[in-house]
C-alpha positions as semicolon CSV with decimal commas, in nm:
position;residue;x (nm);y (nm);z (nm)
1;M;-1,773;-0,314;-2,014
2;H;-1,656;-0,179;-1,678
3;R;-1,372;-0,381;-1,528
4;D;-1,280;-0,400;-1,161
5;D;-1,128;-0,656;-0,925
6;T;-1,460;-0,828;-0,854
7;T;-1,565;-0,919;-1,208
8;L;-1,436;-1,170;-1,456
9;R;-1,491;-1,177;-1,834
10;V;-1,603;-1,526;-1,932
11;L;-1,550;-1,623;-2,296
12;S;-1,754;-1,919;-2,412
13;T;-1,688;-2,160;-2,696
14;S;-1,923;-1,960;-2,918
15;D;-1,759;-1,628;-2,823
16;L;-1,420;-1,756;-2,933
17;A;-1,556;-1,929;-3,243
18;G;-1,664;-1,592;-3,379
19;L;-1,318;-1,438;-3,358
20;D;-1,115;-1,416;-3,678
21;I;-0,744;-1,480;-3,648
22;T;-0,504;-1,562;-3,930
23;L;-0,283;-1,869;-3,927
24;A;0,021;-1,641;-3,951
25;D;-0,096;-1,449;-3,641
26;V;-0,126;-1,778;-3,450
27;V;0,221;-1,892;-3,558
28;D;0,376;-1,555;-3,469
29;T;0,209;-1,554;-3,127
30;V;0,324;-1,907;-3,047
31;E;0,676;-1,838;-3,177
32;Q;0,705;-1,527;-2,961
33;A;0,606;-1,733;-2,656
34;Y;0,894;-1,974;-2,725
35;R;1,141;-1,688;-2,774
36;T;1,034;-1,528;-2,448
37;L;1,071;-1,859;-2,264
38;A;1,417;-1,922;-2,413
39;A;1,523;-1,572;-2,305
40;G;1,432;-1,653;-1,945
41;Q;1,151;-1,397;-1,935
42;S;0,869;-1,648;-1,888
43;D;0,798;-1,932;-1,647
44;N;0,664;-2,273;-1,749
45;P;0,668;-2,512;-1,450
46;R;0,609;-2,881;-1,501
47;K;0,243;-2,977;-1,530
48;L;0,063;-3,164;-1,253
49;T;-0,110;-3,484;-1,358
50;V;-0,376;-3,699;-1,193
51;K;-0,483;-4,033;-1,343
52;P;-0,683;-4,312;-1,173
53;A;-0,541;-4,663;-1,160
54;D;-0,778;-4,795;-1,428
55;G;-0,686;-4,509;-1,662
56;H;-1,044;-4,406;-1,743
57;S;-0,962;-4,035;-1,711
58;V;-0,671;-3,793;-1,695
59;S;-0,646;-3,443;-1,549
60;Y;-0,379;-3,174;-1,583
61;A;-0,313;-2,841;-1,412
62;M;-0,061;-2,598;-1,562
63;L;0,054;-2,262;-1,427
64;G;0,266;-2,016;-1,621
65;R;0,374;-1,657;-1,668
66;D;0,438;-1,465;-1,990
67;G;0,705;-1,206;-1,921
68;V;0,645;-1,002;-2,236
69;R;0,267;-0,985;-2,209
70;N;0,300;-0,957;-1,829
71;V;0,020;-1,201;-1,760
72;V;-0,013;-1,502;-1,532
73;A;-0,249;-1,785;-1,621
74;I;-0,372;-2,125;-1,507
75;K;-0,488;-2,393;-1,748
76;T;-0,684;-2,699;-1,643
77;S;-0,767;-3,000;-1,856
78;Y;-0,991;-3,298;-1,782
79;K;-1,065;-3,588;-2,017
80;H;-1,300;-3,873;-1,921
81;G;-1,365;-4,200;-2,102
82;L;-1,018;-4,269;-2,239
83;H;-1,113;-4,628;-2,314
84;E;-1,415;-4,515;-2,515
85;S;-1,437;-4,396;-2,874
86;R;-1,371;-4,027;-2,930
87;D;-1,744;-3,954;-2,964
88;N;-1,811;-4,097;-2,618
89;Q;-1,535;-3,908;-2,437
90;H;-1,585;-3,596;-2,226
91;Y;-1,321;-3,325;-2,249
92;Y;-1,311;-2,990;-2,071
93;T;-1,026;-2,742;-2,069
94;M;-1,016;-2,385;-1,935
95;L;-0,768;-2,099;-1,918
96;T;-0,786;-1,817;-1,661
97;I;-0,563;-1,514;-1,721
98;Y;-0,459;-1,235;-1,482
99;D;-0,286;-0,905;-1,568
100;D;0,038;-0,897;-1,367
101;V;0,071;-0,517;-1,405
102;T;-0,272;-0,405;-1,287
103;G;-0,345;-0,712;-1,077
104;L;-0,687;-0,746;-1,243
105;P;-0,834;-1,062;-1,396
106;V;-0,832;-1,058;-1,776
107;A;-1,059;-1,347;-1,872
108;M;-1,162;-1,707;-1,819
109;M;-1,216;-1,898;-2,140
110;D;-1,280;-2,233;-2,297
111;C;-0,938;-2,349;-2,412
112;S;-1,042;-2,597;-2,680
113;R;-1,003;-2,361;-2,977
114;I;-0,674;-2,235;-2,839
115;G;-0,542;-2,592;-2,827
116;S;-0,680;-2,676;-3,170
117;L;-0,479;-2,386;-3,315
118;R;-0,171;-2,391;-3,094
119;T;-0,083;-2,756;-3,151
120;P;-0,073;-2,753;-3,534
121;A;0,110;-2,419;-3,516
122;V;0,379;-2,585;-3,303
123;S;0,399;-2,877;-3,548
124;A;0,444;-2,626;-3,829
125;L;0,725;-2,453;-3,639
126;L;0,892;-2,790;-3,575
127;A;0,862;-2,868;-3,945
128;R;1,009;-2,533;-4,044
129;E;1,307;-2,577;-3,813
130;C;1,370;-2,948;-3,882
131;A;1,289;-2,998;-4,251
132;T;1,551;-2,986;-4,523
133;P;1,548;-2,672;-4,744
134;D;1,428;-2,878;-5,040
135;A;1,134;-3,040;-4,858
136;R;0,839;-3,063;-5,096
137;T;0,612;-3,347;-4,978
138;A;0,413;-3,355;-4,652
139;L;0,215;-3,647;-4,511
140;V;-0,047;-3,603;-4,239
141;I;-0,171;-3,912;-4,056
142;G;-0,513;-3,874;-3,896
143;T;-0,820;-3,661;-3,964
144;G;-0,928;-3,558;-3,614
145;T;-0,907;-3,210;-3,463
146;Q;-0,530;-3,183;-3,510
147;G;-0,524;-3,344;-3,853
148;R;-0,772;-3,094;-3,992
149;L;-0,549;-2,791;-3,954
150;A;-0,212;-2,960;-3,990
151;L;-0,173;-2,894;-4,363
152;P;-0,285;-2,527;-4,360
153;F;-0,034;-2,454;-4,084
154;L;0,241;-2,647;-4,262
155;L;0,183;-2,439;-4,573
156;T;0,204;-2,125;-4,360
157;T;0,558;-2,204;-4,242
158;L;0,669;-2,412;-4,543
159;P;0,502;-2,253;-4,846
160;Q;0,732;-2,446;-5,082
161;L;0,546;-2,771;-5,010
162;D;0,384;-2,879;-5,335
163;R;0,255;-3,230;-5,258
164;L;0,010;-3,286;-4,971
165;L;-0,064;-3,643;-4,867
166;L;-0,331;-3,755;-4,622
167;S;-0,372;-4,092;-4,452
168;G;-0,715;-4,135;-4,293
169;T;-1,010;-4,372;-4,281
170;H;-1,304;-4,165;-4,152
171;P;-1,505;-4,008;-4,439
172;D;-1,626;-3,714;-4,229
173;G;-1,272;-3,644;-4,109
174;I;-1,131;-3,661;-4,461
175;A;-1,400;-3,420;-4,581
176;A;-1,320;-3,185;-4,292
177;V;-0,950;-3,185;-4,380
178;R;-1,034;-3,096;-4,739
179;T;-1,270;-2,820;-4,623
180;E;-1,010;-2,660;-4,396
181;L;-0,745;-2,667;-4,666
182;A;-0,985;-2,514;-4,920
183;R;-1,077;-2,240;-4,672
184;H;-0,717;-2,131;-4,621
185;F;-0,551;-2,243;-4,946
186;P;-0,824;-2,284;-5,209
187;D;-0,574;-2,354;-5,487
188;R;-0,420;-2,658;-5,317
189;E;-0,525;-3,022;-5,343
190;I;-0,489;-3,325;-5,113
191;E;-0,387;-3,674;-5,225
192;L;-0,561;-3,941;-5,015
193;V;-0,324;-4,236;-4,970
194;D;-0,408;-4,599;-4,892
195;D;-0,052;-4,732;-4,884
196;L;0,102;-4,572;-4,575
197;K;0,442;-4,732;-4,625
198;K;0,474;-4,598;-4,978
199;A;0,356;-4,252;-4,872
200;A;0,601;-4,242;-4,582
201;R;0,889;-4,330;-4,814
202;E;0,803;-4,028;-5,028
203;A;0,740;-3,774;-4,751
204;D;0,988;-3,508;-4,641
205;V;0,765;-3,409;-4,348
206;I;0,532;-3,645;-4,159
207;V;0,288;-3,520;-3,896
208;A;0,120;-3,799;-3,699
209;T;-0,204;-3,680;-3,539
210;A;-0,413;-3,999;-3,529
211;G;-0,608;-4,119;-3,227
212;G;-0,497;-4,390;-2,988
213;H;-0,690;-4,666;-3,164
214;T;-0,524;-4,617;-3,503
215;P;-0,353;-4,915;-3,665
216;A;-0,120;-4,674;-3,848
217;A;0,243;-4,697;-3,736
218;V;0,518;-4,563;-3,960
219;E;0,845;-4,752;-3,903
220;A;1,196;-4,604;-3,912
221;D;1,286;-4,818;-4,216
222;W;1,014;-4,642;-4,415
223;L;1,165;-4,295;-4,376
224;K;1,369;-4,137;-4,653
225;P;1,704;-3,970;-4,571
226;G;1,643;-3,618;-4,443
227;A;1,283;-3,685;-4,336
228;V;1,136;-3,527;-4,024
229;S;0,860;-3,712;-3,839
230;I;0,654;-3,512;-3,591
231;L;0,447;-3,689;-3,328
232;V;0,136;-3,512;-3,201
233;G;-0,092;-3,805;-3,124
234;H;-0,034;-4,149;-3,275
235;G;0,077;-4,292;-3,608
236;L;0,452;-4,336;-3,562
237;A;0,616;-4,657;-3,437
238;P;0,872;-4,627;-3,153
239;S;1,150;-4,710;-3,401
240;T;1,113;-4,363;-3,556
241;L;1,223;-4,219;-3,222
242;H;1,485;-4,472;-3,117
243;R;1,658;-4,483;-3,454
244;A;1,642;-4,112;-3,527
245;D;1,965;-3,923;-3,594
246;R;1,832;-3,628;-3,396
247;V;1,554;-3,602;-3,136
248;I;1,379;-3,269;-3,085
249;A;1,106;-3,196;-2,830
250;T;0,906;-2,897;-2,721
251;S;0,989;-3,017;-2,369
252;E;1,201;-3,320;-2,277
253;A;1,042;-3,335;-1,931
254;Q;0,694;-3,352;-2,078
255;M;0,799;-3,610;-2,335
256;R;0,913;-3,836;-2,054
257;V;0,573;-3,802;-1,888
258;T;0,337;-3,821;-2,187
259;G;0,549;-4,015;-2,438
260;T;0,580;-4,342;-2,250
261;D;0,400;-4,531;-2,529
262;M;0,712;-4,468;-2,740
263;A;0,947;-4,630;-2,487
264;D;1,158;-4,935;-2,579
265;T;1,108;-5,283;-2,431
266;D;1,297;-5,175;-2,117
267;G;1,074;-4,871;-2,073
268;N;1,341;-4,622;-2,180
269;L;1,326;-4,315;-2,400
270;P;1,636;-4,175;-2,574
271;A;1,782;-3,840;-2,474
272;V;1,655;-3,526;-2,645
273;D;1,917;-3,338;-2,846
274;L;1,744;-3,001;-2,841
275;E;1,422;-2,837;-2,723
276;L;1,222;-2,616;-2,956
277;P;1,251;-2,289;-2,756
278;V;1,632;-2,306;-2,788
279;I;1,603;-2,368;-3,161
280;I;1,352;-2,084;-3,208
281;S;1,587;-1,851;-3,020
282;G;1,853;-1,913;-3,285
283;V;2,113;-2,045;-3,041
284;S;2,125;-2,393;-3,200
285;K;1,996;-2,560;-3,516
286;A;1,775;-2,867;-3,520
287;R;1,942;-3,014;-3,828
288;T;2,320;-3,042;-3,862
289;A;2,336;-3,259;-4,177
290;P;2,106;-3,292;-4,481
291;A;2,047;-3,668;-4,455
292;Q;1,960;-3,677;-4,086
293;R;1,628;-3,836;-3,999
294;I;1,478;-3,621;-3,725
295;F;1,210;-3,718;-3,476
296;A;1,018;-3,430;-3,315
297;Y;0,782;-3,462;-3,019
298;N;0,507;-3,201;-2,993
299;S;0,372;-3,161;-2,641
300;G;0,204;-2,842;-2,526
301;L;0,377;-2,580;-2,314
302;V;0,136;-2,366;-2,118
303;V;0,321;-2,045;-2,212
304;T;0,200;-2,094;-2,569
305;D;-0,160;-2,137;-2,449
306;I;-0,121;-1,824;-2,238
307;A;0,010;-1,614;-2,527
308;L;-0,260;-1,732;-2,767
309;G;-0,531;-1,708;-2,499
310;H;-0,427;-1,351;-2,422
311;R;-0,439;-1,269;-2,793
312;F;-0,795;-1,404;-2,808
313;A;-0,887;-1,206;-2,496
314;Q;-0,761;-0,888;-2,663
315;L;-0,962;-0,958;-2,978
316;A;-1,272;-1,037;-2,771
317;A;-1,237;-0,717;-2,568
318;D;-1,210;-0,514;-2,888
319;Q;-1,541;-0,662;-3,001
320;N;-1,703;-0,642;-2,656
321;L;-1,757;-1,019;-2,649
322;G;-1,805;-1,231;-2,340
323;T;-2,007;-1,215;-2,021
324;E;-1,901;-1,019;-1,712
325;V;-1,954;-1,230;-1,401
326;A;-1,938;-1,076;-1,054
327;L;-1,744;-1,371;-0,926
328;W;-1,583;-1,206;-0,623
329;R;-1,868;-0,970;-0,528
């Protein structure tokens, strides 16, 4: 396809769905984005948020620049029907990328698959950096979009895990989790748990991905020494944060904006000890003692969406996918 400064490649949900990318490729791409940010080569300004007084919707706008890929991108996100069940919500997210060397637009794409891969990849990186060397048991809470890929990504960064626990109540979601694991790791099995407290006591790594209406809430007293609990959605009680020996976040600023449901009775959140980009860079370690219970907060940084989106745009261009739109002609 001929490219100039008047056309834009648009990549639809179906275009991106047809692209093959390994879990290791996703993890490497996301990890590189963190390293680049920690080195001061990328820019990740604080996201802009708009939410009506009744809380029925939320909108975000995020601008960033990847200094290694030399691209600038804008991500927008809009979710409507927050008080409704997941099936009745409307969610739209887009990423538009520009080449900062040529000045030409690269692509505009649906960002849902990018987010569905980036988030569990970040959880897996948090687990790798925070877990004890002898971690063997992982517990995933929730069977939605994030829960379905949590275990395959965990096994990508922590291949020594030999016991995989799942806490979920939706039959279709449970089946989807099993399907995803079988697709990536056909020799591994999932144990479905009905006693969350018992499962939490046995887990070295907990990834909480449940939706906002979940009754699941792991308490700090349930955690074994050395456990790491990673919050993506819901499923952890505030005590796991406030009584943690170490608090790690992808971004402390974002945690203070989006993690208010974990605040104490006075509305306060504890200080973050380290952010993930610094840990990934090798400057500091997440864990400083074997028995520390670590709480990790996974919130998206747009530089990771940009890096993964650019990787998808490259793969799509190689396969001549997408539609050229004469947007500025």
